[in-house]
mmCIF file with all atom_site columns, C-alpha atoms in Angstrom:
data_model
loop_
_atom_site.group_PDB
_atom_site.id
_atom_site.type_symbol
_atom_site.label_atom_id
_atom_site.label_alt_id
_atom_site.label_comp_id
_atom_site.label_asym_id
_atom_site.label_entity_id
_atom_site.label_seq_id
_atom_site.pdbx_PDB_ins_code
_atom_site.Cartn_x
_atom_site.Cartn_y
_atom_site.Cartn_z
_atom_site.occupancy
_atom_site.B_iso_or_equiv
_atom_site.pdbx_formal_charge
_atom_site.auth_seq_id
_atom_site.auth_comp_id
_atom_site.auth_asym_id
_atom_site.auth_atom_id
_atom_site.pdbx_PDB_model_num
ATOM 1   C CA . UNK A 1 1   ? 92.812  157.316 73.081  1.00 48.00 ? 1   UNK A CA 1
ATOM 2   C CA . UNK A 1 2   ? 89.779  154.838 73.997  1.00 52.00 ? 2   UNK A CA 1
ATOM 3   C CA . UNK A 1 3   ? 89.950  151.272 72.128  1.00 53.00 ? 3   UNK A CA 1
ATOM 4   C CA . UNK A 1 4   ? 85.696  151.172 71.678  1.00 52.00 ? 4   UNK A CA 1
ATOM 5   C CA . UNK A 1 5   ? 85.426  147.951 69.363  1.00 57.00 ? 5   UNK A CA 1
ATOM 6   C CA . UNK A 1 6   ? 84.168  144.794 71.846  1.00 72.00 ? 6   UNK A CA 1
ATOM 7   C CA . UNK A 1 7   ? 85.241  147.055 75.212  1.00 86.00 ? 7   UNK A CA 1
ATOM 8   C CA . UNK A 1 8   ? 82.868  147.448 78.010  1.00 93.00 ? 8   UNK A CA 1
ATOM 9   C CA . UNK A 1 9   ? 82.905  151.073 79.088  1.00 96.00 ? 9   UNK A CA 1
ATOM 10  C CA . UNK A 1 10  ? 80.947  151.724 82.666  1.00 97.00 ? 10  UNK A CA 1
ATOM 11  C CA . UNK A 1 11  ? 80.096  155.899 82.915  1.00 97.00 ? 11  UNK A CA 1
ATOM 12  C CA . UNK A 1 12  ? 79.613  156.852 86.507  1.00 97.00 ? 12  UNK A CA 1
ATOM 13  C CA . UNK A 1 13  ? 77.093  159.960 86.174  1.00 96.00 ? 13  UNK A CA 1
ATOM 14  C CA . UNK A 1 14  ? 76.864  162.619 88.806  1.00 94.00 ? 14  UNK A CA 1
ATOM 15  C CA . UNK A 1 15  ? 73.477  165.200 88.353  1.00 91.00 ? 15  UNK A CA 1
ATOM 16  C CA . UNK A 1 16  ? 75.858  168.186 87.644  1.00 91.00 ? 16  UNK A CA 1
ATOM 17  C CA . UNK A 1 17  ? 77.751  169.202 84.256  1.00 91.00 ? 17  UNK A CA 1
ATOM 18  C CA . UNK A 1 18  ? 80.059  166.275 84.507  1.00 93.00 ? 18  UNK A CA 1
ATOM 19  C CA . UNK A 1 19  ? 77.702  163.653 84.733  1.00 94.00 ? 19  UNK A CA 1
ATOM 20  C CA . UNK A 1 20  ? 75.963  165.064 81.385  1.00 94.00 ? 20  UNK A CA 1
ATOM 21  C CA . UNK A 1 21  ? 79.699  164.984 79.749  1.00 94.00 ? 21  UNK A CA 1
ATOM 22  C CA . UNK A 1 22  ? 79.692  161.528 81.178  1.00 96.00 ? 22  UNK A CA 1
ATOM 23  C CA . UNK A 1 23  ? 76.457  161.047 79.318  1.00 97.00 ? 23  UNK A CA 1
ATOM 24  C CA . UNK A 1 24  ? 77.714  162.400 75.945  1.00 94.00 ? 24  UNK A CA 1
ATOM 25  C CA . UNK A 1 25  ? 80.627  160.092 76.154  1.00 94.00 ? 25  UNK A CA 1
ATOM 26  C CA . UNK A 1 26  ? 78.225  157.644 76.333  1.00 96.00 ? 26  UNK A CA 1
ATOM 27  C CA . UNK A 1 27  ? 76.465  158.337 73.191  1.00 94.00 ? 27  UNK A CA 1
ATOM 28  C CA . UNK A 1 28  ? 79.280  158.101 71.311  1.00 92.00 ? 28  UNK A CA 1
ATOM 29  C CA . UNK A 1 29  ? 81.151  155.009 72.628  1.00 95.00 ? 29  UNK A CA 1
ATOM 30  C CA . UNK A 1 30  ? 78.065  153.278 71.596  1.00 94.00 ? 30  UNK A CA 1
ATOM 31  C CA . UNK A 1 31  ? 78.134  154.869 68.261  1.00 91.00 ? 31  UNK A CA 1
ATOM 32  C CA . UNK A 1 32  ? 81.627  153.769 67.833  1.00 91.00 ? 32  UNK A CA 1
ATOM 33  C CA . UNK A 1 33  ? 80.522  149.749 68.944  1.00 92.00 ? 33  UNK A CA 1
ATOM 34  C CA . UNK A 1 34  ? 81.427  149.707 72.466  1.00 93.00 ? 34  UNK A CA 1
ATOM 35  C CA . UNK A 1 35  ? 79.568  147.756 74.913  1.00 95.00 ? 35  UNK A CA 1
ATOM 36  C CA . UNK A 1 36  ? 77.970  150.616 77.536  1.00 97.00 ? 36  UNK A CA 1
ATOM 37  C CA . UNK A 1 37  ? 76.369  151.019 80.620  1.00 97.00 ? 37  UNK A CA 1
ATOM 38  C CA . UNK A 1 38  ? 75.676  154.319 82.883  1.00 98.00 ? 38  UNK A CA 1
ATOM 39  C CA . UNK A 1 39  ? 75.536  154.310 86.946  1.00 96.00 ? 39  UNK A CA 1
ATOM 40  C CA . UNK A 1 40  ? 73.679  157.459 87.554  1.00 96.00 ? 40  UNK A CA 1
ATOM 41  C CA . UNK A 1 41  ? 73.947  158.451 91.092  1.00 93.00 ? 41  UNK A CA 1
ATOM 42  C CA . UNK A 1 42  ? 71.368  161.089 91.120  1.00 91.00 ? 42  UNK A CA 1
ATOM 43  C CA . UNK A 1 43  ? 67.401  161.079 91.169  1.00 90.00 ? 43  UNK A CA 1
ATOM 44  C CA . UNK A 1 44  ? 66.840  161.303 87.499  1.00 93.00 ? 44  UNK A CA 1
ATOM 45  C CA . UNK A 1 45  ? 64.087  164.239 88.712  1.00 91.00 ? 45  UNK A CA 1
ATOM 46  C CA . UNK A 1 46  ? 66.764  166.312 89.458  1.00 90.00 ? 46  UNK A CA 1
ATOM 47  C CA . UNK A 1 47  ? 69.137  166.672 86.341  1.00 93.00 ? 47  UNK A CA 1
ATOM 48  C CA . UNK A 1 48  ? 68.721  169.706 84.488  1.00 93.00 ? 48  UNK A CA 1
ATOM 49  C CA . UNK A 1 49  ? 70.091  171.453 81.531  1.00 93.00 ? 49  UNK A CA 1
ATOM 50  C CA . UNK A 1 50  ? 72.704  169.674 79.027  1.00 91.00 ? 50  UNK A CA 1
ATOM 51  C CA . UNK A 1 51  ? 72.640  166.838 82.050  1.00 94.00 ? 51  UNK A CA 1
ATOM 52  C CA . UNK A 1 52  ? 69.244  166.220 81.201  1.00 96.00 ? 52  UNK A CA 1
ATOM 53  C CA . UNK A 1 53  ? 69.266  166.878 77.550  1.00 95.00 ? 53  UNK A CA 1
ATOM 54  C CA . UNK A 1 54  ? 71.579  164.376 77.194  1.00 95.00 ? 54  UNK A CA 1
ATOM 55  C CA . UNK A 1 55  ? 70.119  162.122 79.688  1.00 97.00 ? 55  UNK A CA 1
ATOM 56  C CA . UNK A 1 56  ? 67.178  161.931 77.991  1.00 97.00 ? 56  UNK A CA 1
ATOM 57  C CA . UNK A 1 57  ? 69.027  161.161 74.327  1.00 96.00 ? 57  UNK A CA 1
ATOM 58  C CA . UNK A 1 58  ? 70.716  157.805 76.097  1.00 97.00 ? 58  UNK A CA 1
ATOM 59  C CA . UNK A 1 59  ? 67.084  156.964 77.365  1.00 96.00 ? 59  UNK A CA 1
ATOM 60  C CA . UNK A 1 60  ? 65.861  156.879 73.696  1.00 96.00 ? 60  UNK A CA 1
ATOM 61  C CA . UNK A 1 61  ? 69.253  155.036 72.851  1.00 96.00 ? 61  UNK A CA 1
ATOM 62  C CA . UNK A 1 62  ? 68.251  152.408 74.793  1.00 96.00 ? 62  UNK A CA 1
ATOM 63  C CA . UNK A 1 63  ? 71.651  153.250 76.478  1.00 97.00 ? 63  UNK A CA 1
ATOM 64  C CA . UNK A 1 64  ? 71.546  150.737 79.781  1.00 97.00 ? 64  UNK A CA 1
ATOM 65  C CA . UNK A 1 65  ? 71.147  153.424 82.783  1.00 97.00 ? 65  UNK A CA 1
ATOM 66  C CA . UNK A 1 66  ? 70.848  152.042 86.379  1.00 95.00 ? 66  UNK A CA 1
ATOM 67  C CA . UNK A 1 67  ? 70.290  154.788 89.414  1.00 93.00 ? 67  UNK A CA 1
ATOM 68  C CA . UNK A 1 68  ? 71.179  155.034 92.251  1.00 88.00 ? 68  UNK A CA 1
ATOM 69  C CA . UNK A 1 69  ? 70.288  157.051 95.588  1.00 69.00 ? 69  UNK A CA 1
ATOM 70  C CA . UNK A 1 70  ? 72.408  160.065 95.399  1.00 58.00 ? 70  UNK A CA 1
ATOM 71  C CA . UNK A 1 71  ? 70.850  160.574 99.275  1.00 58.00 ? 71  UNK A CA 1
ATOM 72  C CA . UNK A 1 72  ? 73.416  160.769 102.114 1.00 54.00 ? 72  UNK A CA 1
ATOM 73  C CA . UNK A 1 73  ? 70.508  159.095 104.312 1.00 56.00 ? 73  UNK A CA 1
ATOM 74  C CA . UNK A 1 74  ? 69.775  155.788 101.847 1.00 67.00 ? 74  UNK A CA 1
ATOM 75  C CA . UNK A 1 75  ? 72.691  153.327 101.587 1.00 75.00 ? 75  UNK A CA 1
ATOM 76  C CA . UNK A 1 76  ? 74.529  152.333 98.089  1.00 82.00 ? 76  UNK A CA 1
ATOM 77  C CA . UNK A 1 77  ? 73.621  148.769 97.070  1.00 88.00 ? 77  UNK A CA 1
ATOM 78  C CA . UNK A 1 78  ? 77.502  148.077 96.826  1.00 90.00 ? 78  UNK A CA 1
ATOM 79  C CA . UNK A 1 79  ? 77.663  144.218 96.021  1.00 92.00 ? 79  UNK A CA 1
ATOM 80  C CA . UNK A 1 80  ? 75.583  145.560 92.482  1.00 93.00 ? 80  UNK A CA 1
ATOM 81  C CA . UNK A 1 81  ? 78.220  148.251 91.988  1.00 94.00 ? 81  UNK A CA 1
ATOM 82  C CA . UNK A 1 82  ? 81.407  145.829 92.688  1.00 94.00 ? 82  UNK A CA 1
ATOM 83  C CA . UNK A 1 83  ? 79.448  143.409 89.822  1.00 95.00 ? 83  UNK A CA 1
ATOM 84  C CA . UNK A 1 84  ? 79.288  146.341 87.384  1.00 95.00 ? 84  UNK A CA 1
ATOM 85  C CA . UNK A 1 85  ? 82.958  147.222 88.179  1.00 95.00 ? 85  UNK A CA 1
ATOM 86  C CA . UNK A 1 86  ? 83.618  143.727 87.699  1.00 94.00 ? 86  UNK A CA 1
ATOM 87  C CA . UNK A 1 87  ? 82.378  143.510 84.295  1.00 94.00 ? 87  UNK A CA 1
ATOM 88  C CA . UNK A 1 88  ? 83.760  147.073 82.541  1.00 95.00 ? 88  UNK A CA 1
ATOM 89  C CA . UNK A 1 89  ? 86.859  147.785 80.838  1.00 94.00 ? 89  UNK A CA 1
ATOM 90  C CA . UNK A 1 90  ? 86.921  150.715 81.355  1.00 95.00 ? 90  UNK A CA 1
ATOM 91  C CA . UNK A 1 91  ? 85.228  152.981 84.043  1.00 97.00 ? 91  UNK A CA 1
ATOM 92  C CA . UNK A 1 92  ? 84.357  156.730 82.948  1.00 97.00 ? 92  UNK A CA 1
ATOM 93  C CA . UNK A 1 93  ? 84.712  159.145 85.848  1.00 97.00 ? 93  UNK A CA 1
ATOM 94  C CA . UNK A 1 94  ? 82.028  161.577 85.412  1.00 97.00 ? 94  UNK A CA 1
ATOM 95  C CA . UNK A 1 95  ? 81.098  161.794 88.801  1.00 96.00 ? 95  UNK A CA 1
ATOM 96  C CA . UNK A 1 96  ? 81.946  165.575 90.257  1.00 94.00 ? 96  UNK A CA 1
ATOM 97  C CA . UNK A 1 97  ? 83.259  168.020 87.984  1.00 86.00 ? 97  UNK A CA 1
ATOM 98  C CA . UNK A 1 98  ? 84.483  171.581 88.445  1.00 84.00 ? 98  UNK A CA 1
ATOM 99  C CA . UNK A 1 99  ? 81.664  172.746 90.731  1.00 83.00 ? 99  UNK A CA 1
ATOM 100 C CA . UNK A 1 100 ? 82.437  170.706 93.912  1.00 87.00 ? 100 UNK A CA 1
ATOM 101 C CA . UNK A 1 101 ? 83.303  172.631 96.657  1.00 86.00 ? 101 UNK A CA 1
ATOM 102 C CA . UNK A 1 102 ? 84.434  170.830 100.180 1.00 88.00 ? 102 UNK A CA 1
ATOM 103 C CA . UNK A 1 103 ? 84.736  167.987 101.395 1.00 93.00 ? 103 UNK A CA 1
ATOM 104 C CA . UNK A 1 104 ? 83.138  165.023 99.034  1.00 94.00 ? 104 UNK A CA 1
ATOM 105 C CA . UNK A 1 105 ? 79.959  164.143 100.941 1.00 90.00 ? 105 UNK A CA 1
ATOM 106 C CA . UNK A 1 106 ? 78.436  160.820 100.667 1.00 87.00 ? 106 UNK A CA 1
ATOM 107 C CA . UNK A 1 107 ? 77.535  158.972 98.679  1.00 89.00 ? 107 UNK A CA 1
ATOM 108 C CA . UNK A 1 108 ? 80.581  159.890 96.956  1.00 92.00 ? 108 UNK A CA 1
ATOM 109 C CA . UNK A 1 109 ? 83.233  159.099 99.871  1.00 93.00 ? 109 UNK A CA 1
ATOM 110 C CA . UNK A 1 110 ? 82.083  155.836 100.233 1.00 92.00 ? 110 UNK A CA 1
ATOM 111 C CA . UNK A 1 111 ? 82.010  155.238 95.724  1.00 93.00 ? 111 UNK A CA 1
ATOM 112 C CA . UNK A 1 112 ? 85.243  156.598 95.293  1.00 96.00 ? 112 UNK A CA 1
ATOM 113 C CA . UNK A 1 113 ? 87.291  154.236 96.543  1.00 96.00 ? 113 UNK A CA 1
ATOM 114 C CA . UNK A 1 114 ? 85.459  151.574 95.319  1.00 95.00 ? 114 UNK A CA 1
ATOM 115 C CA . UNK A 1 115 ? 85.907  152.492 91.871  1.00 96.00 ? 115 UNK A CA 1
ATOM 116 C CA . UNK A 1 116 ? 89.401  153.013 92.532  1.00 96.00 ? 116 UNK A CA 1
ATOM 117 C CA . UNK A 1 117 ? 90.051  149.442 94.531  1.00 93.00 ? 117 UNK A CA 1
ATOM 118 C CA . UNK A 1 118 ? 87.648  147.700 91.195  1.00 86.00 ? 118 UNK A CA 1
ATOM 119 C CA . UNK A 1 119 ? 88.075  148.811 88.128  1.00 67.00 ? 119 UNK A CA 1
ATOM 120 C CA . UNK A 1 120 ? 91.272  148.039 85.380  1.00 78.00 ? 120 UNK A CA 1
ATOM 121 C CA . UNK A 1 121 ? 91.409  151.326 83.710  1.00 94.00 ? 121 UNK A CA 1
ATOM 122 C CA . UNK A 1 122 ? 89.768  154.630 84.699  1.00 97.00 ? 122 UNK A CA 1
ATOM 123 C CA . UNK A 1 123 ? 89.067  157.842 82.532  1.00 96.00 ? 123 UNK A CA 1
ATOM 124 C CA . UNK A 1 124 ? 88.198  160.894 84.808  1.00 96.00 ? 124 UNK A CA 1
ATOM 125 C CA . UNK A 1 125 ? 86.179  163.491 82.419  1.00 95.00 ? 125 UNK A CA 1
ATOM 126 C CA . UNK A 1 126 ? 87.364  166.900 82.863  1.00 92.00 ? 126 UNK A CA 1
ATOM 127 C CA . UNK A 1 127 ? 89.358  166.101 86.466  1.00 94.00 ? 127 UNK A CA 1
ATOM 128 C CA . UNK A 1 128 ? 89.082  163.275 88.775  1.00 97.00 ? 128 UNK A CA 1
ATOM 129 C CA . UNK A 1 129 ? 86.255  163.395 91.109  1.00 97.00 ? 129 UNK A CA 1
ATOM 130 C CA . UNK A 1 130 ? 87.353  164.623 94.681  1.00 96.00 ? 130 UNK A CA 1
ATOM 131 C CA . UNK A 1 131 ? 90.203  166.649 93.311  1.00 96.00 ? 131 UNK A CA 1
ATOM 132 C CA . UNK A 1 132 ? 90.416  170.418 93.844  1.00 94.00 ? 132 UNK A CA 1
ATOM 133 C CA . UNK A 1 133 ? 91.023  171.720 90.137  1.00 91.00 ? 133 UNK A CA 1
ATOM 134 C CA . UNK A 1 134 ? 92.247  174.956 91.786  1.00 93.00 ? 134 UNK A CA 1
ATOM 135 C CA . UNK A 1 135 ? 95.048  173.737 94.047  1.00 94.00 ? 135 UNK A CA 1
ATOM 136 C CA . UNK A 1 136 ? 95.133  169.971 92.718  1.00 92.00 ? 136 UNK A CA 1
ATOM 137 C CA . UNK A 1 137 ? 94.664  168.498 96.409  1.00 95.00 ? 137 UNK A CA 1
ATOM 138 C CA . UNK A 1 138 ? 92.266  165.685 97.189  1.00 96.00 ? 138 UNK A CA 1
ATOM 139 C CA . UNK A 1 139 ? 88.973  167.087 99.284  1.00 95.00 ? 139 UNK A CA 1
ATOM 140 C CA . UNK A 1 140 ? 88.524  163.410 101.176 1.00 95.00 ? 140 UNK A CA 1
ATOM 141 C CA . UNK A 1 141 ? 88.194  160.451 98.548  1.00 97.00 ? 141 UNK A CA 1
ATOM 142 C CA . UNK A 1 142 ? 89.612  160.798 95.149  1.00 97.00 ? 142 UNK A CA 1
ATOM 143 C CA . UNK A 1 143 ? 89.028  159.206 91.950  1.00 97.00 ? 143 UNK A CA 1
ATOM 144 C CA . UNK A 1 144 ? 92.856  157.603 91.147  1.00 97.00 ? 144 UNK A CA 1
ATOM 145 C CA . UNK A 1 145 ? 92.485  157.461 87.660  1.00 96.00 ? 145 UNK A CA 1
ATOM 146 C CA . UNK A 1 146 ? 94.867  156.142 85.063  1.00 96.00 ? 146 UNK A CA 1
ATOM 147 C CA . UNK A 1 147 ? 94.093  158.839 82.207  1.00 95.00 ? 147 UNK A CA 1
ATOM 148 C CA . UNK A 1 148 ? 91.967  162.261 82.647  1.00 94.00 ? 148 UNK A CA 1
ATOM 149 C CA . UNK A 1 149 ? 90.422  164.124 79.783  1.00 92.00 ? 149 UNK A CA 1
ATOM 150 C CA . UNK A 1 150 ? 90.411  167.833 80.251  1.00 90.00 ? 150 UNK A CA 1
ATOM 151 C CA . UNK A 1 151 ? 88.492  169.910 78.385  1.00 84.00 ? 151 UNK A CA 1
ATOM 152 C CA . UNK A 1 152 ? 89.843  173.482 76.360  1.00 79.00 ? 152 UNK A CA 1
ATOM 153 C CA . UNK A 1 153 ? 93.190  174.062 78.766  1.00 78.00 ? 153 UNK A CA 1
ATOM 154 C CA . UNK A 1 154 ? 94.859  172.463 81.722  1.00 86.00 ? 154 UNK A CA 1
ATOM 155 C CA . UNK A 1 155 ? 92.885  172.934 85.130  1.00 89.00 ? 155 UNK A CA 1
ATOM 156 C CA . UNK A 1 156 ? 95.089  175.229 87.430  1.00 88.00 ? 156 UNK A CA 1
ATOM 157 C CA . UNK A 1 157 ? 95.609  172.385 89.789  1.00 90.00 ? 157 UNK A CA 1
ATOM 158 C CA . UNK A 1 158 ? 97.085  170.170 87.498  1.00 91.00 ? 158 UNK A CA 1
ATOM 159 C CA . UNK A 1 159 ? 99.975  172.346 87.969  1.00 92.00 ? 159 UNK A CA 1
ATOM 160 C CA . UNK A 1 160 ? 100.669 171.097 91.481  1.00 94.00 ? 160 UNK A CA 1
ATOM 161 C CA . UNK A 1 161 ? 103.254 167.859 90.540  1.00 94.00 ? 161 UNK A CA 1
ATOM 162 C CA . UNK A 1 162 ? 100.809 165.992 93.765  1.00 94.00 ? 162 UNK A CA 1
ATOM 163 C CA . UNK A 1 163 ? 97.583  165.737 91.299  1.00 93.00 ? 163 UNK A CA 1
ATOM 164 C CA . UNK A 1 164 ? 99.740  163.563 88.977  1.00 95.00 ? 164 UNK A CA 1
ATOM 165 C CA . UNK A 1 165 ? 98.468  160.867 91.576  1.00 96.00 ? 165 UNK A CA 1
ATOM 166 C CA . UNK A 1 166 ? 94.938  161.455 90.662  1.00 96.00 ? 166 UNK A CA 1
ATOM 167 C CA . UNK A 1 167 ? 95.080  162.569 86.693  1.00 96.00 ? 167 UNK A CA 1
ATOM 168 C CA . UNK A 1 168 ? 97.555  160.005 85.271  1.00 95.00 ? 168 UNK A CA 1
ATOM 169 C CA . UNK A 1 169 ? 98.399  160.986 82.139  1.00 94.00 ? 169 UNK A CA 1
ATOM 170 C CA . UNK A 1 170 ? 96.159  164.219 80.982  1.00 92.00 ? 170 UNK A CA 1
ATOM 171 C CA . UNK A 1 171 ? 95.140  165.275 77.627  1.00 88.00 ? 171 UNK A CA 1
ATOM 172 C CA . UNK A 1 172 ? 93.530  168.431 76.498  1.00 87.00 ? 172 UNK A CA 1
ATOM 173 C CA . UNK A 1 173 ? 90.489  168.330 74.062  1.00 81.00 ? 173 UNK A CA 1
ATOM 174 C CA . UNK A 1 174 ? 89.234  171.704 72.708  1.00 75.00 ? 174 UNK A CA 1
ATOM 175 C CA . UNK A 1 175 ? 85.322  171.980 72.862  1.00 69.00 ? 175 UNK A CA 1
ATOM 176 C CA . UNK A 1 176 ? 84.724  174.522 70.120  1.00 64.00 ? 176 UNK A CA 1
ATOM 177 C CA . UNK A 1 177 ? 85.780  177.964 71.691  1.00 62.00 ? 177 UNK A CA 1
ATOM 178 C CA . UNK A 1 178 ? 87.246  181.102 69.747  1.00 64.00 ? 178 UNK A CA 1
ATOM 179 C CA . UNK A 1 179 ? 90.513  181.756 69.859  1.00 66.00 ? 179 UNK A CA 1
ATOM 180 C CA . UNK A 1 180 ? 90.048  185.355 71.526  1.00 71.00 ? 180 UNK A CA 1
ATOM 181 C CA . UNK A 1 181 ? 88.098  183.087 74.622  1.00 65.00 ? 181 UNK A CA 1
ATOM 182 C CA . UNK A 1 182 ? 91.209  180.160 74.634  1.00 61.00 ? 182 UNK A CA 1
ATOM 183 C CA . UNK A 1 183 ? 93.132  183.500 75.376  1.00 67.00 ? 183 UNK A CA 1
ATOM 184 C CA . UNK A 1 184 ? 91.589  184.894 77.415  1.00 69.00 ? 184 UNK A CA 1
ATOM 185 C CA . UNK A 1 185 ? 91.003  181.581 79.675  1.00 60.00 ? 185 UNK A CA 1
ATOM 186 C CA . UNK A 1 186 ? 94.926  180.998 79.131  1.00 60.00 ? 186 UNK A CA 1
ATOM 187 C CA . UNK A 1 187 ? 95.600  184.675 80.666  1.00 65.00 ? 187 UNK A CA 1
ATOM 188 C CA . UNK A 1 188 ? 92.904  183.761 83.883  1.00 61.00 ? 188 UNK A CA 1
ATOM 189 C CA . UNK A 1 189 ? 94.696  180.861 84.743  1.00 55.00 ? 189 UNK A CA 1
ATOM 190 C CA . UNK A 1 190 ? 98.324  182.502 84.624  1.00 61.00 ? 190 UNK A CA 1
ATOM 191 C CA . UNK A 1 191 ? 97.023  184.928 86.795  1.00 61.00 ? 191 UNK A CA 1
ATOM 192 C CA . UNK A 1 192 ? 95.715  182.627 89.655  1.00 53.00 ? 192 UNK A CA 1
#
């Protein structure tokens, strides 16, 4: 799936569930011998949870973090995150996961479509960031990425033949759960 040996991967972190998948990913492209760096855009003060679990294991992995203001009110410092685009591979879209709801609210509109004008290859983690995993729309700026990782079954959305835009090519990874919960899931979805 990912090449890791002598790439430079670039994980763009959100403070929700996604960014601590984003910072899992992490861990283990530099186990593998990638080159990697996380953009967090959150106040590290507010990550919770796995987010912050994880977080916390990249800290003592000497895993390269840079933050950034997360606050609708304090501007991006854009000509750093063009130069860190400039340099990656490959950028990980872990951004906004299956909890966004609305329109995407700065900081986010104004990232998104930087990452997507910058970078050579994009991974979104779980769905691409700005994408309605219900109805597979776009909810303002969306992450156009070239490859999505989904996690256990395919997101409702994905369904609608318009999110092919945002997913690229999708691939399923199962996370662990019983068969009697894939089923279950599998029967949810149908439903909707």
């Amino acid at each position: 799936m990912l090449k890791q040996e002598r790439q430079t991967y670039l994980i763009c972190a959100g403070k929700g569930n996604n960014g601590g998948d984003g910072f899992v990913i992490a861990r283990h492209l530099q186990s593998g011998g990638a080159r990697v760096r996380i953009l967090l855009f959150a106040d590290p003060a507010r990550l919770s949870g796995d987010a912050l679990t994880n977080y916390e294991i990249c800290k003592a992995a000497d895993i390269p973090i840079e933050t950034f203001a997360a606050d609708q009110f304090e501007p991006l410092d854009l000509a750093a995150i063009r130069e860190h685009l400039r340099r990656a591979d490959c950028v990980i879209d872990a951004l906004l996961g299956t909890g966004a709801r609305g329109e995407v609210r700065e900081p986010f509109a104004t990232l998104i479509p930087i990452i997507n004008e910058s970078a050579r290859q994009i991974v979104a983690i779980d769905l691409p960031s700005g994408l309605d995993c219900d109805r597979g729309e776009p909810c303002g700026a969306t992450v156009k990425a070239n490859q999505t990782v989904t996690f256990v079954a395919l997101k409702a959305g994905f369904a609608n033949r318009e999110s092919e835009r945002y997913t690229g090519q999708v691939s399923v990874l199962p996370i662990g759960i019983s068969s009697k919960q894939y089923a279950e899931l599998v029967a949810s979805v149908e439903a909707s």
